[in-house]
Every structure is written in C-alpha cells, then in structure tokens.
Short mmCIF file of C-alpha atoms in Angstrom, two decimals:
data_model
loop_
_atom_site.label_atom_id
_atom_site.label_comp_id
_atom_site.label_asym_id
_atom_site.label_seq_id
_atom_site.Cartn_x
_atom_site.Cartn_y
_atom_site.Cartn_z
CA MET A 711 0.00 0.00 0.00
CA ASP A 712 1.58 3.29 -1.11
CA LEU A 713 0.27 6.68 -0.07
CA LYS A 714 0.74 9.61 -2.40
CA PRO A 715 3.88 11.48 -1.26
CA PHE A 716 3.03 14.77 0.37
CA THR A 717 5.28 17.79 0.82
CA HIS A 718 3.93 20.98 2.26
CA HIS A 719 4.97 23.88 4.45
CA VAL A 720 3.01 25.36 7.32
CA SER A 721 4.62 28.48 8.75
CA HIS A 722 5.58 28.70 12.40
CA ALA A 723 3.00 31.46 12.87
CA SER A 724 0.19 29.25 11.54
CA ALA A 725 1.34 26.28 13.58
CA ARG A 726 1.39 28.46 16.69
CA GLU A 727 -2.09 29.79 15.91
CA PHE A 728 -3.40 26.24 15.54
CA GLU A 729 -1.88 25.30 18.90
CA GLN A 730 -3.17 28.41 20.67
CA ASN A 731 -6.70 27.72 19.43
CA LEU A 732 -6.55 23.96 19.96
CA ASP A 733 -9.10 23.88 22.78
CA SER A 734 -11.62 25.75 20.64
CA LEU A 735 -10.90 23.53 17.63
CA VAL A 736 -11.33 20.31 19.62
CA SER A 737 -14.49 21.60 21.30
CA SER A 738 -15.95 22.56 17.94
CA VAL A 739 -15.21 19.14 16.42
CA ASP A 740 -16.62 17.41 19.52
CA LYS A 741 -19.88 19.34 19.28
CA ARG A 742 -20.26 18.88 15.52
CA MET A 743 -19.55 15.16 15.67
CA THR A 744 -21.92 14.67 18.62
CA VAL A 745 -24.69 16.18 16.49
CA LYS A 746 -23.72 13.90 13.60
CA LEU A 747 -24.07 10.89 15.87
CA GLU A 748 -27.76 11.72 16.27
CA GLU A 749 -28.14 11.04 12.53
CA GLU A 750 -25.83 8.04 12.17
CA ASN A 751 -23.95 5.78 14.56
CA LEU A 752 -20.35 6.40 13.52
CA ILE A 753 -18.54 5.00 16.57
CA GLY A 754 -20.14 1.58 17.11
CA HIS A 755 -20.57 0.58 20.74
CA ASN A 756 -17.80 2.88 21.96
CA PRO A 757 -18.66 5.57 24.51
CA LEU A 758 -18.43 9.21 23.46
CA SER A 759 -15.29 9.59 25.57
CA VAL A 760 -13.35 7.39 23.10
CA MET A 761 -14.29 9.71 20.23
CA TYR A 762 -13.47 12.81 22.28
CA ASP A 763 -10.07 11.34 23.24
CA ASN A 764 -9.38 10.69 19.57
CA HIS A 765 -10.13 14.32 18.72
CA GLU A 766 -7.82 15.61 21.46
CA ASN A 767 -5.02 13.24 20.47
CA HIS A 768 -5.44 14.17 16.83
CA GLY A 769 -5.15 17.87 17.65
CA ASN A 770 -1.97 17.32 19.66
CA LEU A 771 -0.49 15.21 16.89
CA MET A 772 -1.25 17.87 14.26
CA VAL A 773 0.50 20.49 16.40
CA ASN A 774 3.66 18.40 15.97
CA ILE A 775 3.04 17.90 12.25
CA PHE A 776 2.55 21.62 11.60
CA PHE A 777 5.48 22.83 13.69
CA PHE A 778 7.96 20.47 12.05
CA ASN A 779 6.27 19.82 8.69
CA ASP A 780 6.98 16.12 9.29
CA TYR A 781 4.58 14.54 6.82
CA ALA A 782 6.43 11.22 6.92
CA LEU A 783 5.29 11.03 10.55
CA LEU A 784 1.71 11.75 9.47
CA ALA A 785 1.86 9.20 6.64
CA ASN A 786 3.08 6.52 9.06
CA ILE A 787 0.58 7.22 11.85
CA PHE A 788 -2.57 7.94 9.83
CA PRO A 789 -3.01 4.35 8.55
CA TRP A 790 -2.41 3.02 12.07
CA VAL A 791 -5.16 5.29 13.42
CA ILE A 792 -7.64 4.20 10.73
CA SER A 793 -6.84 0.52 11.28
CA SER A 794 -7.06 0.74 15.08
CA TYR A 795 -10.31 2.67 15.29
CA THR A 796 -11.95 0.62 12.54
CA ALA A 797 -11.05 -2.56 14.43
CA ARG A 798 -12.67 -1.10 17.54
CA GLY A 799 -15.98 -0.53 15.79
CA PHE A 800 -15.74 2.94 14.30
CA SER A 801 -17.59 3.24 10.99
CA ARG A 802 -15.68 3.97 7.79
CA ASN A 803 -17.99 6.96 7.45
CA TYR A 804 -16.57 8.44 10.64
CA PHE A 805 -13.20 9.35 9.14
CA PRO A 806 -14.26 11.50 6.14
CA GLU A 807 -16.84 13.15 8.40
CA VAL A 808 -14.40 14.03 11.17
CA LEU A 809 -11.79 15.33 8.69
CA ASP A 810 -14.45 17.56 7.18
CA GLN A 811 -15.34 18.84 10.66
CA TRP A 812 -11.68 19.66 11.36
CA LYS A 813 -11.60 21.66 8.13
CA LYS A 814 -14.73 23.57 9.14
CA ALA A 815 -13.37 24.19 12.63
CA ALA A 816 -10.11 25.53 11.18
CA ALA A 817 -11.99 27.88 8.88
CA GLN A 818 -14.09 29.10 11.83
CA HIS A 819 -11.43 29.54 14.51
CA LEU A 820 -8.24 30.35 12.58
CA SER A 821 -7.26 33.35 10.52
CA SER A 822 -7.63 33.07 6.78
CA GLU A 823 -3.83 32.92 6.41
CA ALA A 824 -3.46 30.01 8.86
CA SER A 825 -6.49 28.21 7.51
CA GLU A 826 -5.16 28.40 3.93
CA GLU A 827 -1.89 26.80 5.03
CA ILE A 828 -3.47 24.06 7.13
CA LEU A 829 -6.42 22.96 4.97
CA PRO A 830 -4.23 21.29 2.28
CA VAL A 831 -2.98 18.85 4.92
CA TYR A 832 -6.54 17.75 5.69
CA GLU A 833 -7.29 17.55 1.97
CA TRP A 834 -4.33 15.19 1.56
CA MET A 835 -5.68 13.02 4.39
CA GLU A 836 -9.09 12.95 2.69
CA GLU A 837 -7.44 11.79 -0.54
CA ALA A 838 -5.43 9.15 1.36
CA LEU A 839 -8.48 7.63 3.06
CA PRO A 840 -9.65 5.41 0.15
CA VAL A 841 -6.10 4.12 -0.35
CA ILE A 842 -5.78 3.23 3.33
CA GLU A 843 -9.20 1.59 3.47
CA GLU A 844 -8.41 -0.45 0.38
CA GLY A 845 -5.17 -1.53 2.05
CA ILE A 846 -7.08 -2.63 5.14
CA GLU A 847 -9.58 -4.63 3.08
CA SER A 848 -6.97 -6.26 0.85
CA GLY A 849 -4.56 -7.01 3.66
CA THR A 850 -1.78 -4.94 2.11
CA LEU A 851 -1.85 -2.48 5.00
CA VAL A 852 0.82 -3.92 7.25
CA ILE A 853 1.27 -2.73 10.82
CA LYS A 854 4.62 -3.78 12.27
CA ASP A 855 4.36 -6.59 14.79
CA ILE A 856 6.73 -8.64 16.89
CA ASN A 857 7.24 -11.25 14.16
CA GLU A 858 9.42 -8.87 12.14
CA ALA A 859 12.19 -8.64 14.71
CA MET A 860 12.39 -12.19 16.10
CA GLN A 861 12.98 -15.78 15.21
CA GLN A 862 9.94 -18.05 15.22
CA SER A 863 10.99 -19.64 18.52
CA GLN A 864 11.08 -16.22 20.16
CA VAL A 865 7.67 -15.34 18.72
CA GLY A 866 6.22 -18.44 20.33
CA GLU A 867 7.70 -17.53 23.72
CA VAL A 868 6.45 -13.97 23.52
CA LYS A 869 2.94 -15.01 22.55
CA HIS A 870 2.85 -17.57 25.38
CA PHE A 871 4.05 -14.99 27.89
CA SER A 872 1.56 -12.42 26.58
CA ASP A 873 -1.23 -14.95 26.99
CA LEU A 874 -0.25 -15.50 30.63
CA LEU A 875 -0.34 -11.75 31.22
CA LEU A 876 -3.74 -11.29 29.60
CA ARG A 877 -5.25 -14.18 31.56
CA GLY A 878 -3.96 -12.69 34.81
CA LYS A 879 -1.64 -15.63 35.52
CA HIS A 880 0.81 -13.68 37.64
CA ASN A 881 2.59 -16.62 39.27
CA GLU A 882 2.96 -18.52 36.00
CA ALA A 883 4.23 -15.39 34.23
CA HIS A 884 6.70 -14.80 37.05
CA GLN A 885 8.01 -18.36 36.85
CA PHE A 886 8.27 -18.14 33.07
CA VAL A 887 10.50 -15.06 33.33
CA LYS A 888 12.49 -16.65 36.15
CA GLN A 889 13.20 -19.75 34.05
CA ARG A 890 14.36 -17.63 31.12
CA ILE A 891 16.68 -15.63 33.38
CA SER A 892 18.10 -18.84 34.87
CA SER A 893 18.77 -20.35 31.44
CA SER A 894 20.41 -17.23 30.02
CA ASP A 895 21.70 -15.70 33.28
CA ASP A 896 21.10 -12.31 31.72
CA LEU A 897 18.23 -10.14 32.93
CA ARG A 898 18.80 -7.59 30.19
CA THR A 899 18.42 -10.17 27.43
CA VAL A 900 15.16 -11.42 28.93
CA TYR A 901 13.79 -7.91 29.29
CA ASP A 902 14.74 -7.04 25.72
CA ALA A 903 13.70 -10.31 24.06
CA LEU A 904 10.62 -11.18 26.12
CA ILE A 905 9.08 -8.41 28.21
CA ARG A 906 9.41 -5.51 25.76
CA PRO A 907 8.01 -7.39 22.73
CA ALA A 908 5.28 -8.88 24.93
CA MET A 909 4.02 -5.40 25.70
CA TYR A 910 4.13 -4.55 21.99
CA GLU A 911 2.04 -7.66 21.36
CA VAL A 912 -0.48 -6.60 24.02
CA GLY A 913 -0.70 -3.19 22.37
CA ARG A 914 -1.24 -4.79 18.97
CA LEU A 915 -4.06 -6.94 20.32
CA TRP A 916 -5.73 -3.85 21.77
CA GLU A 917 -5.40 -2.05 18.44
CA ASN A 918 -7.10 -4.99 16.73
CA ASN A 919 -9.92 -4.94 19.32
CA THR A 920 -8.96 -8.46 20.41
CA ILE A 921 -8.60 -7.35 24.04
CA THR A 922 -10.05 -4.57 26.20
CA VAL A 923 -8.37 -1.70 28.02
CA ALA A 924 -8.83 -3.73 31.22
CA HIS A 925 -6.77 -6.56 29.72
CA GLU A 926 -4.04 -4.11 28.75
CA HIS A 927 -3.95 -2.64 32.25
CA LEU A 928 -3.85 -6.15 33.76
CA ALA A 929 -0.87 -7.10 31.62
CA THR A 930 0.92 -3.85 32.49
CA SER A 931 0.36 -4.30 36.23
CA ILE A 932 1.77 -7.85 36.16
CA ILE A 933 4.81 -6.70 34.19
CA MET A 934 5.50 -3.96 36.73
CA ARG A 935 5.24 -6.46 39.59
CA ILE A 936 7.66 -8.83 37.85
CA ILE A 937 10.15 -6.06 37.09
CA THR A 938 10.03 -4.88 40.70
CA TYR A 939 10.65 -8.41 41.97
CA PHE A 940 13.71 -9.07 39.83
CA TYR A 941 15.08 -5.60 40.46
CA MET A 942 15.82 -6.60 44.05
CA ASP A 943 17.90 -9.63 43.02
CA TYR A 944 19.65 -8.53 39.86
CA VAL A 945 20.17 -4.77 39.88
CA SER A 946 23.49 -3.92 41.47
CA SER A 947 23.70 -1.10 43.98
CA GLU A 948 27.39 -0.52 43.22
CA VAL A 949 27.85 2.83 41.50
CA THR A 950 30.81 2.99 39.14
CA LYS A 951 29.65 5.75 36.81
CA GLY A 952 27.75 9.02 36.96
CA LYS A 953 24.20 10.05 37.79
CA ALA A 954 21.22 9.54 35.48
CA VAL A 955 17.61 10.69 35.66
CA VAL A 956 15.05 8.64 33.71
CA THR A 957 11.48 9.74 33.10
CA ALA A 958 8.57 9.61 30.69
CA ALA A 959 7.44 12.85 29.11
CA ALA A 960 4.59 15.01 30.39
CA ASN A 961 1.26 13.55 29.24
CA GLU A 962 3.03 10.22 28.63
CA TYR A 963 1.47 7.39 30.64
CA HIS A 964 3.44 4.46 29.18
CA GLU A 965 6.30 3.89 31.57
CA ILE A 966 7.48 0.29 31.24
CA GLY A 967 10.06 1.21 28.61
CA ALA A 968 11.43 3.98 30.82
CA ARG A 969 11.51 1.64 33.82
CA ILE A 970 13.48 -0.97 31.87
CA ILE A 971 15.98 1.69 30.74
CA ALA A 972 16.38 2.85 34.35
CA ASP A 973 17.11 -0.73 35.49
CA PHE A 974 19.55 -1.32 32.62
CA LEU A 975 21.50 1.83 33.45
CA GLU A 976 21.62 0.91 37.12
CA MET A 977 22.87 -2.58 36.26
CA ASP A 978 25.56 -0.85 34.21
CA GLY A 979 26.81 1.09 37.23
CA TRP A 980 24.88 4.36 36.98
CA ASP A 981 23.32 6.10 39.97
CA VAL A 982 19.73 6.29 38.68
CA THR A 983 16.78 8.40 39.77
CA TYR A 984 13.62 7.04 38.14
CA LEU A 985 10.69 9.48 38.02
CA GLY A 986 8.02 7.42 36.24
CA ALA A 987 5.27 8.56 33.90
CA ASN A 988 3.71 11.96 33.12
CA MET A 989 6.38 14.10 34.72
CA PRO A 990 5.45 17.83 34.63
CA ALA A 991 8.18 19.94 33.08
CA GLU A 992 8.57 22.44 35.92
CA GLU A 993 8.78 19.68 38.53
CA LEU A 994 11.39 17.87 36.46
CA LEU A 995 13.45 21.05 36.17
CA LEU A 996 13.44 21.41 39.96
CA MET A 997 14.53 17.79 40.34
CA LEU A 998 17.36 18.26 37.84
CA GLY A 999 18.53 21.27 39.81
CA GLU A 1000 18.61 19.16 42.98
CA GLU A 1001 20.13 15.99 41.51
CA HIS A 1002 22.70 17.54 39.12
CA PRO A 1003 22.68 14.45 36.85
CA ASP A 1004 25.15 13.75 34.09
CA ILE A 1005 22.45 12.43 31.74
CA LEU A 1006 18.68 12.67 31.36
CA CYS A 1007 16.72 9.96 29.52
CA ILE A 1008 13.21 10.84 28.30
CA SER A 1009 10.79 8.18 27.05
CA VAL A 1010 8.22 9.08 24.35
CA THR A 1011 5.69 6.43 23.30
CA MET A 1012 2.96 8.58 21.73
CA ALA A 1013 3.93 10.85 18.83
CA PHE A 1014 1.59 13.63 19.88
CA ASN A 1015 3.90 14.28 22.84
CA PHE A 1016 6.90 15.34 20.73
CA THR A 1017 6.32 19.09 21.16
CA LYS A 1018 6.19 18.70 24.94
CA VAL A 1019 9.59 16.99 24.91
CA ILE A 1020 11.06 19.58 22.56
CA ARG A 1021 9.93 22.41 24.80
CA LEU A 1022 11.23 20.62 27.86
CA ILE A 1023 14.64 20.31 26.25
CA GLU A 1024 14.54 23.99 25.30
CA MET A 1025 13.75 24.89 28.93
CA ILE A 1026 16.70 22.83 30.13
CA ARG A 1027 19.06 24.44 27.63
CA GLU A 1028 17.91 27.90 28.73
CA ARG A 1029 19.16 27.31 32.29
CA SER A 1030 22.91 27.70 32.57
CA SER A 1031 23.03 25.40 35.61
CA LEU A 1032 21.53 22.54 33.57
CA ARG A 1033 23.29 22.93 30.22
CA HIS A 1034 25.93 20.36 31.13
CA ILE A 1035 23.32 17.57 31.18
CA LYS A 1036 23.46 15.19 28.25
CA ILE A 1037 19.93 14.47 27.04
CA MET A 1038 18.86 11.21 25.44
CA ALA A 1039 15.36 10.58 24.07
CA GLY A 1040 13.84 7.32 22.94
CA GLY A 1041 10.69 5.29 22.69
CA HIS A 1042 8.23 3.79 20.25
CA ALA A 1043 7.13 7.18 18.88
CA PHE A 1044 10.41 7.61 17.02
CA THR A 1045 9.72 4.56 14.86
CA TYR A 1046 6.96 6.55 13.13
CA SER A 1047 8.87 9.77 12.50
CA GLY A 1048 10.72 10.59 9.34
CA GLY A 1049 13.04 13.12 10.94
CA MET A 1050 12.04 13.88 14.51
CA ALA A 1051 15.27 12.39 15.86
CA GLU A 1052 17.14 15.31 14.29
CA LYS A 1053 14.56 17.93 15.27
CA ILE A 1054 13.87 17.10 18.89
CA GLY A 1055 16.97 18.84 20.25
CA ALA A 1056 18.37 15.97 22.31
CA ASP A 1057 22.04 15.05 22.24
CA ALA A 1058 21.05 11.58 21.04
CA VAL A 1059 18.04 9.41 20.25
CA ALA A 1060 18.19 5.73 21.22
CA LEU A 1061 15.83 3.28 19.53
CA SER A 1062 16.70 0.34 21.78
CA ALA A 1063 17.90 -0.39 25.29
CA GLY A 1064 21.24 -1.55 23.93
CA ALA A 1065 21.70 1.71 22.03
CA CYS A 1066 20.85 3.66 25.19
CA LEU A 1067 23.57 1.85 27.16
CA SER A 1068 26.12 2.33 24.39
CA ILE A 1069 25.43 6.05 24.13
CA ALA A 1070 25.55 6.52 27.92
CA GLU A 1071 28.83 4.58 28.04
CA SER A 1072 30.37 6.75 25.33
CA TRP A 1073 29.33 9.92 27.17
CA TRP A 1074 30.83 8.64 30.41
CA ASN A 1075 34.09 7.74 28.70
CA GLU A 1076 34.24 11.17 27.07
CA ALA A 1077 33.66 12.87 30.42
CA ALA A 1078 36.37 10.77 32.06
CA HIS A 1079 38.93 12.04 29.56
CA VAL A 1080 38.02 15.71 29.73
#
C-alpha cells in the first residue's frame, strides 16, 4: 500500500495559531460530531469519551506535524489510526466526516492565512483515506508486529508470555521469566527479548480490538510487579559511573520502557533516579537542579507528545546550571517519525535499550577524559 507522497509547508505562525486555538478547535469538532451521531452511529458501541479522546489526540499530533512539517510522521501514523479505530468498531464513514469537521473548525477559529496553510494537509488526508481503506480490506496495509524482529521460537515464547499476562496468571508469568533468566543468566536479554516485545504484542491486540483496556492494564500491572521483583535480586547497587535521571514525558502514561531503561542503566553502574510517567516539566526542572545528573533519559511512546519533549529540552538548555546535562530521548514514537530524531533537540536518540547503554557509556568515557 503506497500513499501519495506529500510535501507541504506550514509556517511557524500558523502552527502556533493552531496550537493556541486547539481547545476551541477540539471543542468545535466534539460538538459537531456529537450532532452527527444523532443522525448516524459512527462510533459503534464505543462511549463518546473514546471519540473525544481521539479528537484531542489528533489535535496534539497535528500540532507536531505543523510545527515540524513532518509529513512522513503523518503518513506513518494515519493508517495506524484508521486501522485501530476501525477494528474497535468505528464506521468507515466516521473518518471523512471528522476530517471535514476539522476543516470547518479551522476555517471558523483560525485566521484566513493560517487556515489556507493548514487545509491542504486535511485535503491530503481525505485523498489518502480510500487508499488506506483499500489496504485494510486487501490485507496490504501492514502494521509492524513482533514477528518482524524475532525468530519463530522467540515469537512463540512472547505469545505464550503475553497470553499469561492477559489471563492474569501472575505466578505462571513470574516463573516463566524466572526460568528464562536462569537459562540465560542475563536479565537484560530477557527484558529485551521477552518483556518488551510482549508489551508490543499486548498493544497490537488492543489495536485490533482483540482485548479490552482492562486486559491491557492487567498485563501492564503484572509486568511492573515482575520487574520490581527481579530488580531486588539482579540490579546492582554498586555505583561505578555518573548520575542519570530517567522519566517519561509530560502527558506520557506508558512507563514500562522507561523503567526498563532505568534498570539497565543501574545494572551498568549508573546512579539512577527514576521518576516514572507523566512528569510535569517544571517539577522535572526542579529535580534536575537538585540531583545535578550527568544524563537525562526521556521516554516518548505517543507521537503527539513530541512538542512537549522539545519544549522541555529547550527549557533545560535555557538554564545555565543545567546545560551540562546530556539528554537522550527514545521510545516507540520515534519509529513513526521521518526526521524527529534530528529535530527534537536531544544530544542523542536511542531506539533500543542496547543503544541507550552504548550512548551513555560513550558519554561517560568522554567525560572521564576531559
């Protein structure tokens, strides 16, 4: 399935205007679509809150698209959104309708200059819809899954482990991980080859409407319990390197990846402060001022959080007392972006736990020779 290439330029002024009026835009689309639902059921059995969340997430994503004119990011995420929401019961008629409502909202709430720059992006999405829907129907729309990165034997293990998580089999899941650690004697390998892809598999099943949000939360809670258990036995308390702070971005509620990175760094001799999910920028800045870390690792799972991370990095760079901190970003969101790794402003972007450790090691070695 090939989408028509799209190149366009939205000025910084228009992107800023879109962002500043985002609440009004989302509210307008919410109201218009709620009225449309009185005429036709466009969202299946989903509650209105699911549709409203989609509108808010869409608005935040488009802020990133417009500020950075990253249409490769849009082309990668748009099919995923259509596939996911269609699988969860949204009508095919929902998507052209909601795009039309975003166009009307932009015309109503934005200046003519900003509207003229932004509307072509929505027109491209409207043109792309039939191609994406045909890809879904024909099976040529391929969403990356765990099979692409693993041998068949690993796929079987991951699917078995995922099944234990989704059925709430905490003890069996715990023993399964314990056996893998005993056979390989390497916690990092087990985390990277079993736990991380298992969570991707759980996410894929949710996207396909095979499991519910409750199942996803159950799997996440069991994973966190398992990670906490093995942390006590395998993560060394001996500090041989510098200080690291690890966190997920503001408005980012996926924290397992960040937690695994924190454990990996600690096993590698770093003094780690782990701050968890949805860390407000101002609070993080205060913590950085107190901790004086050598490196900061920021996890980004959802692409609509890119601008929050970029602004956080800008705030850190603006403070002379924090400019020495090396900043590393990473997470699943970067797999969708065509160029965000270069635009985000971090010193490095790591797309795997191994890459994160290698980059941190190189920074520490550089600092040791200064």
